[in-house]
CSV table of N, CA and C and ligand atoms in Angstrom, one decimal:
chain,number,residue,atom,x,y,z
A,17,UNK,N,0.8,-1.2,0.0
A,17,UNK,CA,0.0,0.0,0.0
A,17,UNK,C,0.9,1.3,0.0
A,18,UNK,N,2.0,1.2,0.8
A,18,UNK,CA,2.9,2.4,0.8
A,18,UNK,C,3.4,2.7,-0.6
A,19,UNK,N,3.7,1.6,-1.4
A,19,UNK,CA,4.2,1.8,-2.7
A,19,UNK,C,3.2,2.5,-3.6
A,20,UNK,N,1.9,2.2,-3.4
A,20,UNK,CA,0.9,2.8,-4.2
A,20,UNK,C,0.8,4.3,-3.8
A,21,UNK,N,0.9,4.6,-2.5
A,21,UNK,CA,0.8,6.0,-2.1
A,21,UNK,C,2.0,6.8,-2.7
A,22,UNK,N,3.2,6.2,-2.6
A,22,UNK,CA,4.4,6.8,-3.1
A,22,UNK,C,4.2,7.1,-4.6
A,23,UNK,N,3.7,6.2,-5.3
A,23,UNK,CA,3.5,6.4,-6.8
A,23,UNK,C,2.5,7.4,-7.1
A,24,UNK,N,1.4,7.4,-6.3
A,24,UNK,CA,0.3,8.3,-6.5
A,24,UNK,C,0.9,9.8,-6.2
A,25,UNK,N,1.7,9.9,-5.2
A,25,UNK,CA,2.3,11.2,-4.9
A,25,UNK,C,3.1,11.7,-6.0
A,26,UNK,N,3.9,10.7,-6.6
A,26,UNK,CA,4.7,11.1,-7.7
A,26,UNK,C,3.9,11.6,-8.9
A,27,UNK,N,2.7,11.0,-9.1
A,27,UNK,CA,1.9,11.4,-10.2
A,27,UNK,C,0.9,12.5,-9.8
A,28,UNK,N,1.1,13.0,-8.6
A,28,UNK,CA,0.1,14.0,-8.1
A,28,UNK,C,-0.1,15.2,-9.1
A,29,UNK,N,1.0,15.6,-9.8
A,29,UNK,CA,0.9,16.7,-10.7
A,29,UNK,C,-0.1,16.5,-11.8
A,30,UNK,N,-0.5,15.2,-12.0
A,30,UNK,CA,-1.4,14.9,-13.1
A,30,UNK,C,-2.8,15.0,-12.7
A,31,UNK,N,-3.1,15.1,-11.4
A,31,UNK,CA,-4.5,15.1,-11.0
A,31,UNK,C,-4.7,15.0,-9.5
A,32,UNK,N,-5.9,15.1,-9.1
A,32,UNK,CA,-6.2,15.0,-7.6
A,32,UNK,C,-5.8,13.6,-7.1
A,33,UNK,N,-5.3,13.6,-6.0
A,33,UNK,CA,-4.9,12.3,-5.4
A,33,UNK,C,-6.1,11.6,-4.8
A,34,UNK,N,-6.3,10.3,-5.2
A,34,UNK,CA,-7.3,9.5,-4.5
A,34,UNK,C,-6.8,8.0,-4.6
A,35,UNK,N,-7.2,7.2,-3.7
A,35,UNK,CA,-6.9,5.8,-3.7
A,35,UNK,C,-7.6,5.1,-4.8
A,36,UNK,N,-6.9,4.2,-5.6
A,36,UNK,CA,-7.7,3.5,-6.6
A,36,UNK,C,-8.6,2.4,-5.9
A,37,UNK,N,-9.7,2.2,-6.5
A,37,UNK,CA,-10.6,1.2,-6.0
A,37,UNK,C,-10.3,-0.1,-6.7
A,38,UNK,N,-9.6,-1.0,-6.1
A,38,UNK,CA,-9.1,-2.2,-6.8
A,38,UNK,C,-10.3,-3.1,-7.2
A,39,UNK,N,-11.4,-3.1,-6.5
A,39,UNK,CA,-12.5,-3.9,-6.9
A,39,UNK,C,-13.0,-3.4,-8.2
A,40,UNK,N,-13.1,-2.1,-8.4
A,40,UNK,CA,-13.6,-1.5,-9.7
A,40,UNK,C,-12.5,-1.8,-10.8
A,41,UNK,N,-11.3,-1.7,-10.4
A,41,UNK,CA,-10.2,-2.0,-11.4
A,41,UNK,C,-10.3,-3.4,-11.9
A,42,UNK,N,-10.5,-4.3,-11.0
A,42,UNK,CA,-10.4,-5.8,-11.4
A,42,UNK,C,-11.6,-6.1,-12.3
A,43,UNK,N,-12.8,-5.5,-12.0
A,43,UNK,CA,-13.9,-5.9,-12.8
A,43,UNK,C,-14.1,-5.1,-14.1
A,44,UNK,N,-13.3,-4.1,-14.3
A,44,UNK,CA,-13.5,-3.3,-15.5
A,44,UNK,C,-12.1,-3.0,-16.2
A,45,UNK,N,-11.4,-2.0,-15.8
A,45,UNK,CA,-10.2,-1.6,-16.5
A,45,UNK,C,-9.2,-2.8,-16.7
A,46,UNK,N,-9.1,-3.7,-15.7
A,46,UNK,CA,-8.1,-4.7,-15.7
A,46,UNK,C,-8.3,-5.7,-16.9
A,47,UNK,N,-9.6,-5.8,-17.3
A,47,UNK,CA,-10.0,-6.8,-18.4
A,47,UNK,C,-9.1,-6.5,-19.6
A,48,UNK,N,-8.9,-5.2,-19.9
A,48,UNK,CA,-8.1,-4.8,-21.1
A,48,UNK,C,-6.7,-4.3,-20.7
A,49,UNK,N,-6.7,-3.5,-19.7
A,49,UNK,CA,-5.4,-2.8,-19.4
A,49,UNK,C,-4.4,-3.7,-18.7
A,50,UNK,N,-4.8,-4.8,-18.1
A,50,UNK,CA,-3.8,-5.7,-17.4
A,50,UNK,C,-3.0,-6.5,-18.5
A,51,UNK,N,-3.7,-6.7,-19.7
A,51,UNK,CA,-3.0,-7.5,-20.7
A,51,UNK,C,-2.6,-6.7,-21.9
A,52,UNK,N,-3.1,-5.5,-22.0
A,52,UNK,CA,-2.9,-4.7,-23.2
A,52,UNK,C,-3.7,-5.1,-24.4
A,53,UNK,N,-4.8,-5.7,-24.1
A,53,UNK,CA,-5.7,-6.2,-25.2
A,53,UNK,C,-6.1,-5.0,-26.1
A,54,UNK,N,-6.2,-5.2,-27.4
A,54,UNK,CA,-6.7,-4.2,-28.3
A,54,UNK,C,-5.8,-3.0,-28.3
A,55,UNK,N,-4.5,-3.1,-27.9
A,55,UNK,CA,-3.6,-2.0,-27.8
A,55,UNK,C,-3.9,-1.0,-26.7
A,56,UNK,N,-4.6,-1.5,-25.7
A,56,UNK,CA,-4.8,-0.7,-24.5
A,56,UNK,C,-3.4,-0.5,-23.8
A,57,UNK,N,-3.1,0.8,-23.4
A,57,UNK,CA,-1.9,1.0,-22.6
A,57,UNK,C,-1.9,0.1,-21.4
A,58,UNK,N,-0.8,-0.7,-21.2
A,58,UNK,CA,-0.8,-1.7,-20.2
A,58,UNK,C,-0.5,-1.1,-18.8
A,59,UNK,N,-1.2,-1.7,-17.8
A,59,UNK,CA,-1.0,-1.3,-16.4
A,59,UNK,C,0.5,-1.5,-16.1
A,60,UNK,N,1.1,-0.4,-15.5
A,60,UNK,CA,2.5,-0.6,-15.1
A,60,UNK,C,3.5,-0.2,-16.2
A,61,UNK,N,3.1,-0.1,-17.4
A,61,UNK,CA,4.0,0.2,-18.6
A,61,UNK,C,4.0,1.8,-18.7
A,62,UNK,N,4.9,2.4,-17.9
A,62,UNK,CA,5.0,3.8,-17.9
A,62,UNK,C,5.2,4.4,-19.2
A,63,UNK,N,6.0,3.8,-20.1
A,63,UNK,CA,6.3,4.3,-21.4
A,63,UNK,C,5.1,4.4,-22.3
A,64,UNK,N,4.2,3.4,-22.1
A,64,UNK,CA,2.9,3.4,-22.9
A,64,UNK,C,2.0,4.5,-22.4
A,65,UNK,N,2.1,4.8,-21.1
A,65,UNK,CA,1.2,5.8,-20.5
A,65,UNK,C,1.7,7.2,-20.7
A,66,UNK,N,3.0,7.4,-20.9
A,66,UNK,CA,3.6,8.7,-20.9
A,66,UNK,C,2.9,9.6,-22.0
A,67,UNK,N,2.7,9.2,-23.2
A,67,UNK,CA,2.0,10.1,-24.2
A,67,UNK,C,0.6,10.3,-23.9
A,68,UNK,N,0.0,9.4,-23.1
A,68,UNK,CA,-1.4,9.5,-22.7
A,68,UNK,C,-1.5,10.6,-21.7
A,69,UNK,N,-0.6,10.5,-20.6
A,69,UNK,CA,-0.6,11.5,-19.5
A,69,UNK,C,-0.3,12.9,-20.1
A,70,UNK,N,0.5,12.9,-21.2
A,70,UNK,CA,0.8,14.2,-21.7
A,70,UNK,C,-0.4,15.0,-22.3
A,71,UNK,N,-1.5,14.3,-22.5
A,71,UNK,CA,-2.7,15.0,-23.0
A,71,UNK,C,-3.4,15.7,-21.8
A,72,UNK,N,-3.0,15.4,-20.6
A,72,UNK,CA,-3.7,16.0,-19.4
A,72,UNK,C,-4.8,15.1,-18.9
A,73,UNK,N,-4.9,15.1,-17.6
A,73,UNK,CA,-5.8,14.2,-16.9
A,73,UNK,C,-7.2,14.5,-17.3
A,74,UNK,N,-7.6,15.7,-17.5
A,74,UNK,CA,-9.0,16.0,-17.8
A,74,UNK,C,-9.4,15.4,-19.1
A,75,UNK,N,-8.5,15.4,-20.1
A,75,UNK,CA,-8.7,14.8,-21.4
A,75,UNK,C,-8.9,13.3,-21.2
A,76,UNK,N,-8.0,12.7,-20.4
A,76,UNK,CA,-8.1,11.2,-20.2
A,76,UNK,C,-9.4,10.8,-19.6
A,77,UNK,N,-9.8,11.6,-18.6
A,77,UNK,CA,-11.0,11.3,-17.9
A,77,UNK,C,-12.2,11.4,-18.9
A,78,UNK,N,-12.1,12.4,-19.8
A,78,UNK,CA,-13.2,12.5,-20.8
A,78,UNK,C,-13.1,11.4,-21.8
A,79,UNK,N,-11.9,10.9,-22.2
A,79,UNK,CA,-11.8,9.7,-23.1
A,79,UNK,C,-12.5,8.5,-22.5
A,80,UNK,N,-12.3,8.3,-21.2
A,80,UNK,CA,-12.9,7.2,-20.5
A,80,UNK,C,-14.4,7.4,-20.5
A,81,UNK,N,-14.9,8.6,-20.2
A,81,UNK,CA,-16.3,8.8,-20.0
A,81,UNK,C,-17.1,8.5,-21.4
A,82,UNK,N,-16.5,8.9,-22.5
A,82,UNK,CA,-17.2,8.7,-23.8
A,82,UNK,C,-16.7,7.5,-24.5
A,83,UNK,N,-15.6,6.9,-24.1
A,83,UNK,CA,-15.0,5.8,-24.8
A,83,UNK,C,-14.0,6.3,-25.8
A,84,UNK,N,-13.1,5.4,-26.2
A,84,UNK,CA,-12.1,5.8,-27.2
A,84,UNK,C,-11.8,4.5,-28.0
A,85,UNK,N,-12.1,4.5,-29.3
A,85,UNK,CA,-11.8,3.4,-30.2
A,85,UNK,C,-12.3,2.1,-29.6
A,86,UNK,N,-11.4,1.2,-29.2
A,86,UNK,CA,-11.8,-0.1,-28.7
A,86,UNK,C,-12.2,-0.1,-27.2
A,87,UNK,N,-12.0,1.1,-26.6
A,87,UNK,CA,-12.5,1.2,-25.2
A,87,UNK,C,-13.9,1.7,-25.1
A,88,UNK,N,-14.8,0.9,-24.5
A,88,UNK,CA,-16.2,1.3,-24.4
A,88,UNK,C,-16.4,2.4,-23.4
A,89,UNK,N,-17.5,3.2,-23.6
A,89,UNK,CA,-17.8,4.3,-22.7
A,89,UNK,C,-17.7,3.8,-21.2
A,90,UNK,N,-17.1,4.7,-20.4
A,90,UNK,CA,-16.9,4.5,-19.0
A,90,UNK,C,-15.9,3.3,-18.7
A,91,UNK,N,-15.2,2.8,-19.7
A,91,UNK,CA,-14.3,1.7,-19.5
A,91,UNK,C,-15.0,0.5,-18.9
A,92,UNK,N,-16.3,0.4,-19.1
A,92,UNK,CA,-17.1,-0.7,-18.5
A,92,UNK,C,-17.3,-0.6,-17.0
A,93,UNK,N,-16.9,0.6,-16.4
A,93,UNK,CA,-17.1,0.8,-15.0
A,93,UNK,C,-18.2,1.8,-14.8
A,94,UNK,N,-19.5,1.3,-14.8
A,94,UNK,CA,-20.6,2.2,-14.8
A,94,UNK,C,-20.8,2.9,-13.4
A,95,UNK,N,-20.2,2.3,-12.3
A,95,UNK,CA,-20.4,3.0,-11.0
A,95,UNK,C,-19.1,3.8,-10.7
A,96,UNK,N,-18.2,4.0,-11.6
A,96,UNK,CA,-17.0,4.8,-11.3
A,96,UNK,C,-17.3,6.3,-11.4
A,97,UNK,N,-16.9,7.0,-10.4
A,97,UNK,CA,-17.0,8.5,-10.5
A,97,UNK,C,-15.8,9.0,-11.3
A,98,UNK,N,-15.7,10.3,-11.6
A,98,UNK,CA,-14.5,10.9,-12.2
A,98,UNK,C,-13.3,10.7,-11.3
A,99,UNK,N,-13.6,10.8,-10.0
A,99,UNK,CA,-12.4,10.6,-9.0
A,99,UNK,C,-11.9,9.2,-9.1
A,100,UNK,N,-12.8,8.2,-9.2
A,100,UNK,CA,-12.4,6.8,-9.3
A,100,UNK,C,-11.6,6.7,-10.6
A,101,UNK,N,-12.1,7.2,-11.7
A,101,UNK,CA,-11.4,7.1,-13.0
A,101,UNK,C,-10.0,7.7,-12.9
A,102,UNK,N,-9.8,8.9,-12.3
A,102,UNK,CA,-8.5,9.5,-12.1
A,102,UNK,C,-7.6,8.6,-11.3
A,103,UNK,N,-8.1,8.1,-10.2
A,103,UNK,CA,-7.2,7.3,-9.3
A,103,UNK,C,-6.8,6.0,-10.1
A,104,UNK,N,-7.7,5.4,-10.9
A,104,UNK,CA,-7.4,4.2,-11.6
A,104,UNK,C,-6.4,4.5,-12.7
A,105,UNK,N,-6.5,5.7,-13.4
A,105,UNK,CA,-5.5,6.0,-14.4
A,105,UNK,C,-4.1,6.2,-13.7
A,106,UNK,N,-4.1,6.9,-12.6
A,106,UNK,CA,-2.8,7.1,-11.9
A,106,UNK,C,-2.2,5.7,-11.5
A,107,UNK,N,-3.1,4.8,-11.0
A,107,UNK,CA,-2.6,3.5,-10.6
A,107,UNK,C,-2.0,2.8,-11.9
A,108,UNK,N,-2.7,2.8,-13.0
A,108,UNK,CA,-2.3,2.1,-14.2
A,108,UNK,C,-1.0,2.7,-14.8
A,109,UNK,N,-0.8,4.0,-14.6
A,109,UNK,CA,0.3,4.7,-15.3
A,109,UNK,C,1.6,4.6,-14.4
A,110,UNK,N,1.5,4.1,-13.2
A,110,UNK,CA,2.7,4.1,-12.4
A,110,UNK,C,3.5,2.9,-12.8
A,111,UNK,N,4.9,3.1,-12.9
A,111,UNK,CA,5.8,2.0,-13.3
A,111,UNK,C,5.6,0.8,-12.4
A,112,UNK,N,5.6,-0.4,-13.0
A,112,UNK,CA,5.5,-1.7,-12.3
A,112,UNK,C,6.9,-1.9,-11.7
A,113,UNK,N,7.0,-2.5,-10.5
A,113,UNK,CA,8.3,-2.8,-9.9
A,113,UNK,C,8.9,-4.0,-10.6
B,17,HEC,C1,-12.8,-3.3,-23.3
B,17,HEC,C2,-11.4,-3.0,-23.0
B,17,HEC,C3,-11.1,-1.8,-22.1
B,17,HEC,C4,-11.6,-1.5,-20.8
B,17,HEC,C5,-12.6,-2.4,-20.0
B,17,HEC,C6,-11.0,-0.3,-20.4
B,17,HEC,N1,-10.2,0.2,-21.4
B,17,HEC,FE1,-9.1,1.9,-21.3
B,17,HEC,N2,-8.4,1.6,-23.2
B,17,HEC,C7,-8.7,0.5,-23.9
B,17,HEC,C8,-8.0,0.6,-25.2
B,17,HEC,C9,-8.1,-0.4,-26.4
B,17,HEC,C10,-7.4,1.9,-25.2
B,17,HEC,C11,-6.6,2.5,-26.3
B,17,HEC,C12,-7.5,3.4,-27.2
B,17,HEC,C13,-6.8,4.0,-28.3
B,17,HEC,O1,-6.0,4.9,-28.1
B,17,HEC,O2,-7.1,3.6,-29.5
B,17,HEC,C14,-7.7,2.5,-23.9
B,17,HEC,C15,-7.2,3.7,-23.5
B,17,HEC,C16,-7.4,4.2,-22.2
B,17,HEC,C17,-6.9,5.5,-21.8
B,17,HEC,C18,-6.1,6.5,-22.7
B,17,HEC,C19,-7.1,7.5,-23.3
B,17,HEC,C20,-6.5,8.6,-24.2
B,17,HEC,O3,-7.1,9.6,-24.4
B,17,HEC,O4,-5.4,8.3,-24.7
B,17,HEC,C21,-7.3,5.7,-20.5
B,17,HEC,C22,-7.0,6.9,-19.7
B,17,HEC,C23,-8.0,4.5,-20.1
B,17,HEC,N3,-8.0,3.7,-21.2
B,17,HEC,C24,-8.5,4.3,-18.9
B,17,HEC,C25,-9.4,3.2,-18.6
B,17,HEC,C26,-10.0,3.1,-17.3
B,17,HEC,C27,-9.8,4.0,-16.1
B,17,HEC,C28,-10.7,1.9,-17.3
B,17,HEC,C29,-11.6,1.3,-16.2
B,17,HEC,C30,-12.6,2.2,-15.6
B,17,HEC,C31,-10.6,1.4,-18.7
B,17,HEC,N4,-9.7,2.2,-19.4
B,17,HEC,C32,-11.2,0.2,-19.1
B,17,HEC,C33,-9.5,-0.6,-23.6
B,17,HEC,C34,-10.2,-0.7,-22.4
């Protein structure tokens, strides 16, 4: 958990800090982002996330809300708030150990 907090603090500049909800991650984002299915930027692959983060957190949250190419609207997490989505993006974009 400390590692997640440290990574989230590192990524703080990209958006408001919030704990990722791992239950929501596992039943939605993980389905594609854990494996990189359909060219989804893979969780923990900081290089894949870098150009995404460069668009700005608000743009990324908007991409998730409306869907982007192979990603369905809301990333299949219909009970995710914008804060959840932000925290999940920060979690996925942090480098894997
Ligand atoms: C059905 C598969 C799928 C699921 C589920 C999914 N994604 Fe994605 N996601 C993708 C794919 C594929 C892309 C790459 C889209 C592209 O750039 O063509 C992507 C791209 C993204 C991007 C980058 C958007 C941008 O503007 O570059 C973000 C942020 C993201 N996903 C967040 C999430 C979050 C948060 C969740 C869970 C709430 C989630 N995704 C669930 C498939 C998925």
